[in-house]
mmCIF file of C-alpha atoms and ligand atoms in Angstrom:
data_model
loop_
_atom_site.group_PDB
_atom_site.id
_atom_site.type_symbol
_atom_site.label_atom_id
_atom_site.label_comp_id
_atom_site.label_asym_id
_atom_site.label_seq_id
_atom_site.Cartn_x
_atom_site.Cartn_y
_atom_site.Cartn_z
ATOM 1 C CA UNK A 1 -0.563 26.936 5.694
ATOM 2 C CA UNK A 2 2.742 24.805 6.054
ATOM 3 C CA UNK A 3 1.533 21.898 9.595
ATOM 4 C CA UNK A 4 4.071 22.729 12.512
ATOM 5 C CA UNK A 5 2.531 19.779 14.682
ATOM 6 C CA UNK A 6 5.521 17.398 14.410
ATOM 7 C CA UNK A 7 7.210 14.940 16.641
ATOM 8 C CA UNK A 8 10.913 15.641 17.576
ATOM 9 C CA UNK A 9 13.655 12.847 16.241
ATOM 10 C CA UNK A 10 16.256 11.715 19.277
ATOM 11 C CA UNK A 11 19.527 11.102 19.193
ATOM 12 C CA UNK A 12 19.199 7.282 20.456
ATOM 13 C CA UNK A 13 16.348 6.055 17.580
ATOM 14 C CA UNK A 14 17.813 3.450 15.204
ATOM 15 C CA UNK A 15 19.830 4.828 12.298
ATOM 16 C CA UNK A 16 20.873 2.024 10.492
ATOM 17 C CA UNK A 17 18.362 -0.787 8.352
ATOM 18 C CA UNK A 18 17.611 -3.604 10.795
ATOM 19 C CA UNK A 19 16.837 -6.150 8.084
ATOM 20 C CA UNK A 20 17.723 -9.295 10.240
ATOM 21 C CA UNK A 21 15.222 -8.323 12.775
ATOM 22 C CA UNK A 22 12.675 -7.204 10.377
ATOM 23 C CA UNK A 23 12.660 -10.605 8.748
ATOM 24 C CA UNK A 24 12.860 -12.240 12.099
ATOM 25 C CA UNK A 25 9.865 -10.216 13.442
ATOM 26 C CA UNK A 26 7.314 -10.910 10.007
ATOM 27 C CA UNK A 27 8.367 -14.690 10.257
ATOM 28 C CA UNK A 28 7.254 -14.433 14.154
ATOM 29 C CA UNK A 29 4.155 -12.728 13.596
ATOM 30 C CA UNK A 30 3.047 -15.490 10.616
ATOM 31 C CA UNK A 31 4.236 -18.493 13.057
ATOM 32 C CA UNK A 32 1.993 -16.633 16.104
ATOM 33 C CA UNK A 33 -1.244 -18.152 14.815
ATOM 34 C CA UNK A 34 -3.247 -17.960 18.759
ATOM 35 C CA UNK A 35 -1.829 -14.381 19.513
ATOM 36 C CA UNK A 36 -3.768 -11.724 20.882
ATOM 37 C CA UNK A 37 -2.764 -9.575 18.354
ATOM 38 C CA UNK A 38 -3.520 -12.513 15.666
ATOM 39 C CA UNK A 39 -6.962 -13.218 17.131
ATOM 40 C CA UNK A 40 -8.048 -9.664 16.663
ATOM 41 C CA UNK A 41 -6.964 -9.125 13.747
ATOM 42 C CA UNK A 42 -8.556 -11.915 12.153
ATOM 43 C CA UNK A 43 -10.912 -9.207 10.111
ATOM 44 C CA UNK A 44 -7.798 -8.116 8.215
ATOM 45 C CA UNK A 45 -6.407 -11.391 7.996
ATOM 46 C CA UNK A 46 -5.657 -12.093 4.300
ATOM 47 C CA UNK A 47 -4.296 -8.068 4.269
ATOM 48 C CA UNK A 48 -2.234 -8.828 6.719
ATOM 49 C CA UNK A 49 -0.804 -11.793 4.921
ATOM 50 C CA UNK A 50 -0.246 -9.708 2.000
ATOM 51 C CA UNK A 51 1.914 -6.861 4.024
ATOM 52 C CA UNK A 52 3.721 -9.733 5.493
ATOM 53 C CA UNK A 53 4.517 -11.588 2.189
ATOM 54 C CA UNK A 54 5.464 -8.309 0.611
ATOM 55 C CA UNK A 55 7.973 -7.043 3.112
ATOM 56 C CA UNK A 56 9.931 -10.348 3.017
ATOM 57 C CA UNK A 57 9.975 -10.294 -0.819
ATOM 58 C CA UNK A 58 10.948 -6.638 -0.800
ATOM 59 C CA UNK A 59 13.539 -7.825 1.746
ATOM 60 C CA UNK A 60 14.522 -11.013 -0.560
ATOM 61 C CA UNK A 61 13.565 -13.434 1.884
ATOM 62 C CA UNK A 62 10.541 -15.689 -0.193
ATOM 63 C CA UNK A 63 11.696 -18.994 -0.485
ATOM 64 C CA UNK A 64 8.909 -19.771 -3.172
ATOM 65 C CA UNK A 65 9.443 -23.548 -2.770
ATOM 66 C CA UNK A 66 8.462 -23.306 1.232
ATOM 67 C CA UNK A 67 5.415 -25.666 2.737
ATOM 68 C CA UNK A 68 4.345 -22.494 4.145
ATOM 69 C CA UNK A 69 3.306 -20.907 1.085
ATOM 70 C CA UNK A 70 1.518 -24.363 0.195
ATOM 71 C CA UNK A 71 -0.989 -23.243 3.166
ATOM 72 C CA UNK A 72 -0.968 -19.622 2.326
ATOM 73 C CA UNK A 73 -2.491 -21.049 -1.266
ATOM 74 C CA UNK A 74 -4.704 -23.821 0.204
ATOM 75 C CA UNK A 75 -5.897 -20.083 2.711
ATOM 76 C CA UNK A 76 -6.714 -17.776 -0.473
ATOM 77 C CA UNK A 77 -8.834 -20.686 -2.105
ATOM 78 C CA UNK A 78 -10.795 -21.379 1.323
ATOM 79 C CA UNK A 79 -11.690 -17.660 1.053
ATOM 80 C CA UNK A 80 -12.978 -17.418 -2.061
ATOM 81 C CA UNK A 81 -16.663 -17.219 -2.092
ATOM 82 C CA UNK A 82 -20.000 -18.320 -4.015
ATOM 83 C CA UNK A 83 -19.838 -14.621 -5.477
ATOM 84 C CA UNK A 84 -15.484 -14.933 -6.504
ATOM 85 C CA UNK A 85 -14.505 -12.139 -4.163
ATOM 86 C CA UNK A 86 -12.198 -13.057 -1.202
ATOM 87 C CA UNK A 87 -12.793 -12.600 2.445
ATOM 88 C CA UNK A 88 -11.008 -12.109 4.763
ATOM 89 C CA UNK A 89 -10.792 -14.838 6.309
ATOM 90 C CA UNK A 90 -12.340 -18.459 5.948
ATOM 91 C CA UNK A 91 -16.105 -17.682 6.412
ATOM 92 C CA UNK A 92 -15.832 -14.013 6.196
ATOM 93 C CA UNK A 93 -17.710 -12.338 3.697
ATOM 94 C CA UNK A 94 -16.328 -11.196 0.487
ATOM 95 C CA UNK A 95 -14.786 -7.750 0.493
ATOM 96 C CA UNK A 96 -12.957 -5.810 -2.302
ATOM 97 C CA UNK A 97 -9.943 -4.898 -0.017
ATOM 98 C CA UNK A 98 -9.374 -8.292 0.746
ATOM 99 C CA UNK A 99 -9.894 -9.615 -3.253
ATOM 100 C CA UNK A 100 -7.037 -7.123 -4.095
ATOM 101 C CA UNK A 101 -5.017 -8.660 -1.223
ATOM 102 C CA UNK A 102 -5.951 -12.187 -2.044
ATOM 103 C CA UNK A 103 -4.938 -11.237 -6.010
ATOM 104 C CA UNK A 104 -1.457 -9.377 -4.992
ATOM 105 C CA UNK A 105 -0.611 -12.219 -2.998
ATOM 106 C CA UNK A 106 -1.018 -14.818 -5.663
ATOM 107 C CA UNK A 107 1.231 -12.712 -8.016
ATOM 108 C CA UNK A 108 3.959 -12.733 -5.968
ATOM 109 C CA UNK A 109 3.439 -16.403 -5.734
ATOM 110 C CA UNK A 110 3.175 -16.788 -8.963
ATOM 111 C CA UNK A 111 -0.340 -18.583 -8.951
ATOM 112 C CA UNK A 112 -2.773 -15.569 -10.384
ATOM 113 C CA UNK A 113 -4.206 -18.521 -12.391
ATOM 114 C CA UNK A 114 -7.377 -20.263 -13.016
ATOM 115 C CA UNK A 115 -5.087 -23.756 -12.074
ATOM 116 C CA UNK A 116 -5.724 -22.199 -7.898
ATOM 117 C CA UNK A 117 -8.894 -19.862 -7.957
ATOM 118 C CA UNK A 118 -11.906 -19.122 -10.267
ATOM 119 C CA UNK A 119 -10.080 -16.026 -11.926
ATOM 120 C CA UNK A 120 -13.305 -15.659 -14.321
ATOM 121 C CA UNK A 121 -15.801 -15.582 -11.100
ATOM 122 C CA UNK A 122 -13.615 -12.953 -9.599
ATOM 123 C CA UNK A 123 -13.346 -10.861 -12.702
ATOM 124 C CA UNK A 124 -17.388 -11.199 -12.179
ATOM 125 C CA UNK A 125 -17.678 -10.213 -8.773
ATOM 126 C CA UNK A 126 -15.574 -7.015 -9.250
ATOM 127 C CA UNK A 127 -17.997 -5.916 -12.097
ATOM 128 C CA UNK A 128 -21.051 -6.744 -10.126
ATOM 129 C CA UNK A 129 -19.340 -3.730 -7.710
ATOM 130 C CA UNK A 130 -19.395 -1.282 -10.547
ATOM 131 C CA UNK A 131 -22.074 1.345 -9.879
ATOM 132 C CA UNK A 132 -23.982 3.175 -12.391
ATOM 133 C CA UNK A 133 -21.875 6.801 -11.944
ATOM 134 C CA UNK A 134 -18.529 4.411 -12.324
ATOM 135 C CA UNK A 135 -17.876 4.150 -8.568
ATOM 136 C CA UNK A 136 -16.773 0.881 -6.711
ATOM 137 C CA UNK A 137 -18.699 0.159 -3.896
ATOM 138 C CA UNK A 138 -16.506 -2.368 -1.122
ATOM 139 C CA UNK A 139 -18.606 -4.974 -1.113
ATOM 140 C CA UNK A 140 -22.665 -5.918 -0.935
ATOM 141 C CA UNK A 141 -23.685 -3.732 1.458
ATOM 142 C CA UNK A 142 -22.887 -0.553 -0.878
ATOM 143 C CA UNK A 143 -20.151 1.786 0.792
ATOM 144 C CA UNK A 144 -18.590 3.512 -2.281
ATOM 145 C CA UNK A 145 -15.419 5.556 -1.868
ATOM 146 C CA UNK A 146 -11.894 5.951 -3.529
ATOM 147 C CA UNK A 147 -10.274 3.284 -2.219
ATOM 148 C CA UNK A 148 -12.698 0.756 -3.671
ATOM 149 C CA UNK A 149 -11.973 2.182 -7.106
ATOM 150 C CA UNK A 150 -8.219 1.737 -6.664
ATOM 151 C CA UNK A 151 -9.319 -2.078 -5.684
ATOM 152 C CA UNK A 152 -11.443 -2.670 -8.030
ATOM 153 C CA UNK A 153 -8.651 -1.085 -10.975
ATOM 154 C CA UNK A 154 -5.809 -2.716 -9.496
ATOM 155 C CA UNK A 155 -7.596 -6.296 -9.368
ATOM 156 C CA UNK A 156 -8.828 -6.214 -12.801
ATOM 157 C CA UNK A 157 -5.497 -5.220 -13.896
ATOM 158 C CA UNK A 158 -4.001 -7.960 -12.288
ATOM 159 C CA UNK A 159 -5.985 -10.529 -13.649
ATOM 160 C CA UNK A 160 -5.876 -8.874 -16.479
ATOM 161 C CA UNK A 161 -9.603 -8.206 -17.023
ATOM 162 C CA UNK A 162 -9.722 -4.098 -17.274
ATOM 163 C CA UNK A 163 -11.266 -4.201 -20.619
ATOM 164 C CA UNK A 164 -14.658 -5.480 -18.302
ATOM 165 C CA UNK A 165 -15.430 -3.132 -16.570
ATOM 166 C CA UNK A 166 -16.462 0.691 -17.494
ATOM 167 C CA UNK A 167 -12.883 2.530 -17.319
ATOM 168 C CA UNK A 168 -13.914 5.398 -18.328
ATOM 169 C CA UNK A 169 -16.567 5.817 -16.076
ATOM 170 C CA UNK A 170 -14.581 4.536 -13.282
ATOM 171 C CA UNK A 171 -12.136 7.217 -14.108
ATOM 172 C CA UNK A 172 -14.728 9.817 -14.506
ATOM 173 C CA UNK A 173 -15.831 9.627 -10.872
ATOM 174 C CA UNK A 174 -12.280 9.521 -9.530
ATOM 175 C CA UNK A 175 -11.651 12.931 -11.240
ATOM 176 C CA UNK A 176 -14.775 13.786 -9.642
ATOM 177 C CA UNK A 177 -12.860 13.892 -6.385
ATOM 178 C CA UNK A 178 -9.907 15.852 -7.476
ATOM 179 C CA UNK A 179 -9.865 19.395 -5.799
ATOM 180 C CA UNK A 180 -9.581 22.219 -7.410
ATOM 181 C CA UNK A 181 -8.250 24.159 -4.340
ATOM 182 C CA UNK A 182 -5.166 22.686 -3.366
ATOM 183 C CA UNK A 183 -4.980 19.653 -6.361
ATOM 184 C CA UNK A 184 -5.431 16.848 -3.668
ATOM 185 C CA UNK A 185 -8.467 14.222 -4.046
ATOM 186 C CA UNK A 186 -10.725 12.899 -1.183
ATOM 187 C CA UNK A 187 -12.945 10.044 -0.941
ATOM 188 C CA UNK A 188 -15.493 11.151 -2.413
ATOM 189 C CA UNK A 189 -16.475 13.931 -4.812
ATOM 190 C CA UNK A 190 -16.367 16.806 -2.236
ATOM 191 C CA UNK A 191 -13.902 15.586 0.587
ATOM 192 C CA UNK A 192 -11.303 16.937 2.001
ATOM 193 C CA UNK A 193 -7.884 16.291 0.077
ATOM 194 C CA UNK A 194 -6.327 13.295 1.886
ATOM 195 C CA UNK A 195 -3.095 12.067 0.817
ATOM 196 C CA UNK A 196 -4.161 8.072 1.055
ATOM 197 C CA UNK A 197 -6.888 9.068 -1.022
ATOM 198 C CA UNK A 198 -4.351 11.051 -3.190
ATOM 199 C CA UNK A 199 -2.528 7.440 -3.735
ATOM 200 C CA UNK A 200 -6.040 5.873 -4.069
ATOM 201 C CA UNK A 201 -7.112 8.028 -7.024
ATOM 202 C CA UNK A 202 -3.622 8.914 -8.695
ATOM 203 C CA UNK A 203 -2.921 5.236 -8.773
ATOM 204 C CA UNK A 204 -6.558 4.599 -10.416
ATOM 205 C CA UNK A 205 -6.092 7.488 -12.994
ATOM 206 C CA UNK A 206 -2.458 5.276 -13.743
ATOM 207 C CA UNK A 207 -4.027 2.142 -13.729
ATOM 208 C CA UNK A 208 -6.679 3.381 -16.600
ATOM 209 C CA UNK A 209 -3.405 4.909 -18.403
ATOM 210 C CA UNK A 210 -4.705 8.797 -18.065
ATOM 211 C CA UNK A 211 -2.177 10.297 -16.144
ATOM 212 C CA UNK A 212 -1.820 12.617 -18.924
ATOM 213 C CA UNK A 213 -5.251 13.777 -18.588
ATOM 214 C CA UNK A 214 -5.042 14.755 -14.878
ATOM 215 C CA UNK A 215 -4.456 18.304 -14.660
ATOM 216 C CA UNK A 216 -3.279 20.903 -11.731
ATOM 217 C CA UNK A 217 -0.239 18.482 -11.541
ATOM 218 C CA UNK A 218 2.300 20.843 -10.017
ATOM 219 C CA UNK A 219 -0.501 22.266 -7.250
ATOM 220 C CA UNK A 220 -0.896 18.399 -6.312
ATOM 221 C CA UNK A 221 3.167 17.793 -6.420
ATOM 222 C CA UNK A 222 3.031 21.212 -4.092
ATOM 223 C CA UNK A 223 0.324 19.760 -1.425
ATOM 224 C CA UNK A 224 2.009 16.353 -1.302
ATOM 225 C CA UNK A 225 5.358 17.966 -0.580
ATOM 226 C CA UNK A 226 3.982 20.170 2.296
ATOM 227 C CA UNK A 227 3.363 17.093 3.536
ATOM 228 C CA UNK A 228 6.893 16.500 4.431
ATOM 229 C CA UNK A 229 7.112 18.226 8.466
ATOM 230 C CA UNK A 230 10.480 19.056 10.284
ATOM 231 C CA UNK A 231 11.589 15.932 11.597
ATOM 232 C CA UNK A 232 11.558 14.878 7.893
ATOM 233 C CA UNK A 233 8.486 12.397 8.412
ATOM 234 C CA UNK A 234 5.115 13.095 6.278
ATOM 235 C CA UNK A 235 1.333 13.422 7.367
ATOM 236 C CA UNK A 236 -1.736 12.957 5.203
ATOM 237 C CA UNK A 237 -3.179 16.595 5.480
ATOM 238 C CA UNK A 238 -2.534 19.817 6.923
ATOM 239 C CA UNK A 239 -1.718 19.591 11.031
ATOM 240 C CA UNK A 240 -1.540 16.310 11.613
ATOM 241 C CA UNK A 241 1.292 14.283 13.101
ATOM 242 C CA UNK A 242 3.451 12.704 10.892
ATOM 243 C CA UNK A 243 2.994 9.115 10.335
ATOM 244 C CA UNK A 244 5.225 6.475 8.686
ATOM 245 C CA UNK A 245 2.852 4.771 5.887
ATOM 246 C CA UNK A 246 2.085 8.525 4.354
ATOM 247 C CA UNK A 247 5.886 8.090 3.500
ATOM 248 C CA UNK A 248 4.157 5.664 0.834
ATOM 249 C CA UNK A 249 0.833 7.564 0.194
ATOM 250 C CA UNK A 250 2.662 10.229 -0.833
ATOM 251 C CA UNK A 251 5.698 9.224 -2.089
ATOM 252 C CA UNK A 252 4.202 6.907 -4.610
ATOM 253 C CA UNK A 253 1.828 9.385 -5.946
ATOM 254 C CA UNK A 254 4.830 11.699 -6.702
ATOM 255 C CA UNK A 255 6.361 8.767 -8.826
ATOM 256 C CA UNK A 256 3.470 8.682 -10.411
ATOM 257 C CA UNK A 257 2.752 12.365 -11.213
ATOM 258 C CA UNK A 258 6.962 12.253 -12.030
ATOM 259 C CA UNK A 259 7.298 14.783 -9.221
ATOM 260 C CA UNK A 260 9.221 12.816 -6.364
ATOM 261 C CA UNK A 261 12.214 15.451 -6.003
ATOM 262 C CA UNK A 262 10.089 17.525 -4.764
ATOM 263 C CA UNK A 263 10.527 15.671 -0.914
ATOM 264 C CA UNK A 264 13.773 15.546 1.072
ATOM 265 C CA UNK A 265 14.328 11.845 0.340
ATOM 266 C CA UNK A 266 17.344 11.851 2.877
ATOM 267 C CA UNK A 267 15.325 13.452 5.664
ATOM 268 C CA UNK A 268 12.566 10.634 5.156
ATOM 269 C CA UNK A 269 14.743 7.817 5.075
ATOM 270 C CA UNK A 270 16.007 8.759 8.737
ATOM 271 C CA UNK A 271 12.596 9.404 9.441
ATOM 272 C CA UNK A 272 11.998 5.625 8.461
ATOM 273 C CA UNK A 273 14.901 4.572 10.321
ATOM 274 C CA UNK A 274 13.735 5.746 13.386
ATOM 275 C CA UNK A 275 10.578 4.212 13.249
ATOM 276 C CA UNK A 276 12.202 0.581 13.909
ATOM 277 C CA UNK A 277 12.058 -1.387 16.789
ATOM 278 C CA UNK A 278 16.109 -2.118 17.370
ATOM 279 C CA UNK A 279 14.953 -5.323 19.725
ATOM 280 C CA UNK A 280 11.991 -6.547 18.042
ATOM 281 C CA UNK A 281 12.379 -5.651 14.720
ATOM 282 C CA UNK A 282 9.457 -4.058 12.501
ATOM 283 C CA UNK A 283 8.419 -0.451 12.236
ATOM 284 C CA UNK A 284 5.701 2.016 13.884
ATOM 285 C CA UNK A 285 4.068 4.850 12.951
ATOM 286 C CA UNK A 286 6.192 7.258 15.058
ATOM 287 C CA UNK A 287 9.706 6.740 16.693
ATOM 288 C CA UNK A 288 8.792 4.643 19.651
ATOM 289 C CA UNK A 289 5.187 3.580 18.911
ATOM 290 C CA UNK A 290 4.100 -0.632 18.837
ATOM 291 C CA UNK A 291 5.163 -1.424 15.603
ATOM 292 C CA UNK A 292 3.080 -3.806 13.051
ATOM 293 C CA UNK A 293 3.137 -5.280 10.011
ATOM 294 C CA UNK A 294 1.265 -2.580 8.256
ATOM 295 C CA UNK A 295 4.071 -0.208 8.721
ATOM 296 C CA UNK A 296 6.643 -2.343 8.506
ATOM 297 C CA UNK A 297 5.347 -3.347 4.713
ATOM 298 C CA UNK A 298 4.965 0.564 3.860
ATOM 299 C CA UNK A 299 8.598 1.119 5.777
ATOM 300 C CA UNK A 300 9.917 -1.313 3.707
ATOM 301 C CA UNK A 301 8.489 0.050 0.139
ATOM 302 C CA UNK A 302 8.823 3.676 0.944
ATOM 303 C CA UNK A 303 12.618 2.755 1.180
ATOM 304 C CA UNK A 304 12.255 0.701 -1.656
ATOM 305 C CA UNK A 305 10.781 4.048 -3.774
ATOM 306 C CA UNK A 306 13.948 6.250 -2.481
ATOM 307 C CA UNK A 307 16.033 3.605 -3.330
ATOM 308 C CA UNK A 308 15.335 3.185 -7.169
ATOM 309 C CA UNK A 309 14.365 7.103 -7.992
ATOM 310 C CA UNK A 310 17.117 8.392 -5.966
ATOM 311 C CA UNK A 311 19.683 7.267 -8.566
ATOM 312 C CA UNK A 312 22.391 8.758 -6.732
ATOM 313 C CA UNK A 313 25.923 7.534 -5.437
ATOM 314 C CA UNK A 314 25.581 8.413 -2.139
ATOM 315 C CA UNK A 315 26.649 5.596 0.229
ATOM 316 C CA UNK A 316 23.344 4.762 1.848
ATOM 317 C CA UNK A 317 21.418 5.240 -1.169
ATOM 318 C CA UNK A 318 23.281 2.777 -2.769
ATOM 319 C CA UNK A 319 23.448 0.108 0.040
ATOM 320 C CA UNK A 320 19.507 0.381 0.465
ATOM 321 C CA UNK A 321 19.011 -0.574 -3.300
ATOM 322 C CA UNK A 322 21.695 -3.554 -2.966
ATOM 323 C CA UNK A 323 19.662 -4.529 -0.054
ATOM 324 C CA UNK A 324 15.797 -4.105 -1.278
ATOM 325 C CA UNK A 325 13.896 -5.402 -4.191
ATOM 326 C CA UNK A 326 12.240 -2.647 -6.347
ATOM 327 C CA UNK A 327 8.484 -1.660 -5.954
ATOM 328 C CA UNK A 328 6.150 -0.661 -8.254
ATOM 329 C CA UNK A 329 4.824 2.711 -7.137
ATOM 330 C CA UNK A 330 1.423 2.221 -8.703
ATOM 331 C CA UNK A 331 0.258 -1.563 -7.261
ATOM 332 C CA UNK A 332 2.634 -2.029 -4.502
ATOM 333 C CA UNK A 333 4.352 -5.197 -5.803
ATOM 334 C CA UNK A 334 7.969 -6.187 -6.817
ATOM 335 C CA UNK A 335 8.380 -4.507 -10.565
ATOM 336 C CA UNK A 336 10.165 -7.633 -11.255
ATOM 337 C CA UNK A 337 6.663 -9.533 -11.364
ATOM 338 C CA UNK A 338 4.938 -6.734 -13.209
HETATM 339 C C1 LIG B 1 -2.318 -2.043 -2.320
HETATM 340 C C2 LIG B 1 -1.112 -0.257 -1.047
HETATM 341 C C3 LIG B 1 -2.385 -0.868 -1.441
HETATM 342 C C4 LIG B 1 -3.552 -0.310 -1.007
HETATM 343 C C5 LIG B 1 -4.919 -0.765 -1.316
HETATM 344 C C6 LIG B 1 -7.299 0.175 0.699
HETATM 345 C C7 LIG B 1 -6.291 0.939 -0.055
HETATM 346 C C8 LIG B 1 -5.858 0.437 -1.398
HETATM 347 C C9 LIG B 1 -5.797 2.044 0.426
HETATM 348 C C10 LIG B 1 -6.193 2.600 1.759
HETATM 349 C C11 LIG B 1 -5.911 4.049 1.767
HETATM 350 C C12 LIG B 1 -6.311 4.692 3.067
HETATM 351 C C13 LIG B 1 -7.513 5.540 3.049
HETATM 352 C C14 LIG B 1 -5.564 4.538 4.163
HETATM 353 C C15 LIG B 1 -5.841 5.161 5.479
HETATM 354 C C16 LIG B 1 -4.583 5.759 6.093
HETATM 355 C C17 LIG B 1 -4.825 6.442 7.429
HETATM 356 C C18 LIG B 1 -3.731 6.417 8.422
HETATM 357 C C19 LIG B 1 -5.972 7.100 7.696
HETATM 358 C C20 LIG B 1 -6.254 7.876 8.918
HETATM 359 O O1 LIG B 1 -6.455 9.208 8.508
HETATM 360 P P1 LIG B 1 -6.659 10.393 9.539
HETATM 361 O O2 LIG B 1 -6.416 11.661 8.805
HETATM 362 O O3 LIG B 1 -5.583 10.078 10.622
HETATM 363 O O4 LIG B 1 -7.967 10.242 10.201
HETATM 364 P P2 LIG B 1 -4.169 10.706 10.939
HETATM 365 O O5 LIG B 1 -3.638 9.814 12.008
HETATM 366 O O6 LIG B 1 -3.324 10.676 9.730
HETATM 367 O O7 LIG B 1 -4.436 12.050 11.426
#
């Protein structure tokens, strides 16, 4: 059944791209070290960084000679640990999420090297988080779910140390997850389709190179595009209220399974557009919401996405792709670095 929960979009939400203020509002929130907001979200720190770093290189803003990027560095190799995973934080325990995040942001720096971090120790750690049935757990303490696989995939890829670990079991489990019902994966074998998940597990199948084996393709394309609600926004399953970063979660997992026609593209995009703060800068969730950096990052790519498969000559289809940086749909990083 198509979701009519929705949100309705007003007449007064922002309808143009606010880059100035978006790049003003990431640089803020970086500078901001003692904020409240900064302070609690300490646990998501090096994350964080990478939405932050991201979203200005999307926005071609990285000026890859600046002393703040020295610190960033002299950041990722305080949290590396004993084990070569990355916390999140200095002291924090390492964590798979916050490897991948520590590993993206290095590309984009262009320091994925052994010269800044122990690349081989990492490789290591990322194996020792291989279970026996091919699933990735997130760190020691042994939660295993979908997104771990993606972060385990995409980190060996980018360090390019795939050929380590089991692919085909990891891939094995993933399809595990895939539904049968409506063609949407979960987090684990059995769970409810989820379109995060759907990014999670389409983007490990593409990171293994077997998108060819994934079948049910069209029912998936199908789900993901009843996604889209109204008001041109998407949520991540059936009645929920739209939310801005599903605009990635599902628009990236249509690139991916070649389908991405199958959304209103210029529908989303004022969707997007509304979701900016016209003072502040950034993006929420939902027209009006606290925006963060989060959504601003997954604004920013979603936009991106539009941009470069929307190869159209409409006017603000072609100002958005003079104005962003392309993304890759599968690891969420400039395709120029790929
Ligand atoms: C490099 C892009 C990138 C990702 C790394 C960690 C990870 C891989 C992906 C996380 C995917 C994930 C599960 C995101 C959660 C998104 C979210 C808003 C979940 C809340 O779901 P619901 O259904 O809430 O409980 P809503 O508000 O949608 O009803």
């Amino acid at each position: 059944m198509i979701s009519t929960r929705d949100i309705e979009l007003k007449e007064d939400y922002a309808n143009k791209l606010l880059i100035e203020k978006h790049v003003a509002y990431l640089k803020k929130y970086a500078e901001e070290k003692d904020g409240v907001e900064q302070i609690t979200s300490e646990f998501l720190k090096m994350s964080g960084m990478y939405w932050c770093l991201n979203a200005l290189y999307l926005m071609k803003t990285i000026d890859k000679n600046s002393s703040e990027l020295d610190s960033i560095l002299r950041f990722i190799q305080e949290c590396q640990c004993a084990e070569g995973g990355f916390g999140a934080s200095i002291n924090h325990d390492p964590h798979i999420l916050h490897t991948l995040s520590a590993i993206q942001i290095l590309v984009m720096m262009n320091k994925c090297n052994d010269k800044y971090v122990d690349i081989e120790k990492c490789g290591q750690y990322i194996k020792s988080l291989q279970q026996p049935d091919g699933s990735f757990a997130g760190d020691k303490w042994g939660e295993v779910d979908t997104r771990f696989s993606f972060c385990g995939l995409a980190t060996m890829k980018l360090i390019n140390k795939l050929h380590e670990i089991d692919l085909d079991k990891a891939t094995d489990y993933v399809f595990q997850c895939h539904n049968d019902i409506d063609g949407g994966f979960g987090s684990r074998p059995g769970s409810e389709s989820h379109a995060a998940y759907v990014y999670c597990c389409v983007g490990s199948i593409a990171i293994a190179n077997k998108i060819d084996k994934l079948k049910n393709k069209d029912l998936l394309a199908e789900w993901l595009s009843e996604r889209q609600l109204p008001s041109g926004g998407l949520n991540g399953r059936p009645e929920k209220l739209p939310d801005l970063c599903y605009s990635w979660w599902c628009l990236s997992s249509l690139s991916m399974i070649k389908a991405i026609d199958s959304i209103d593209k210029s529908k989303l995009y004022k969707f997007i557009l509304a979701c900016q703060d016209p003072e502040l800068g950034g993006f929420s969730d939902r027209p009006g919401n606290f925006v963060d950096p989060y959504h601003t990052m997954f604004a920013l790519s979603s936009l991106s996405l539009i941009a470069y498969n929307k190869q159209t000559t409409e006017e603000w289809n072609v100002e958005l792709r003079s104005t962003l940086k392309e993304i890759n749909p599968v690891l969420c990083l400039p395709q120029e670095l790929m």
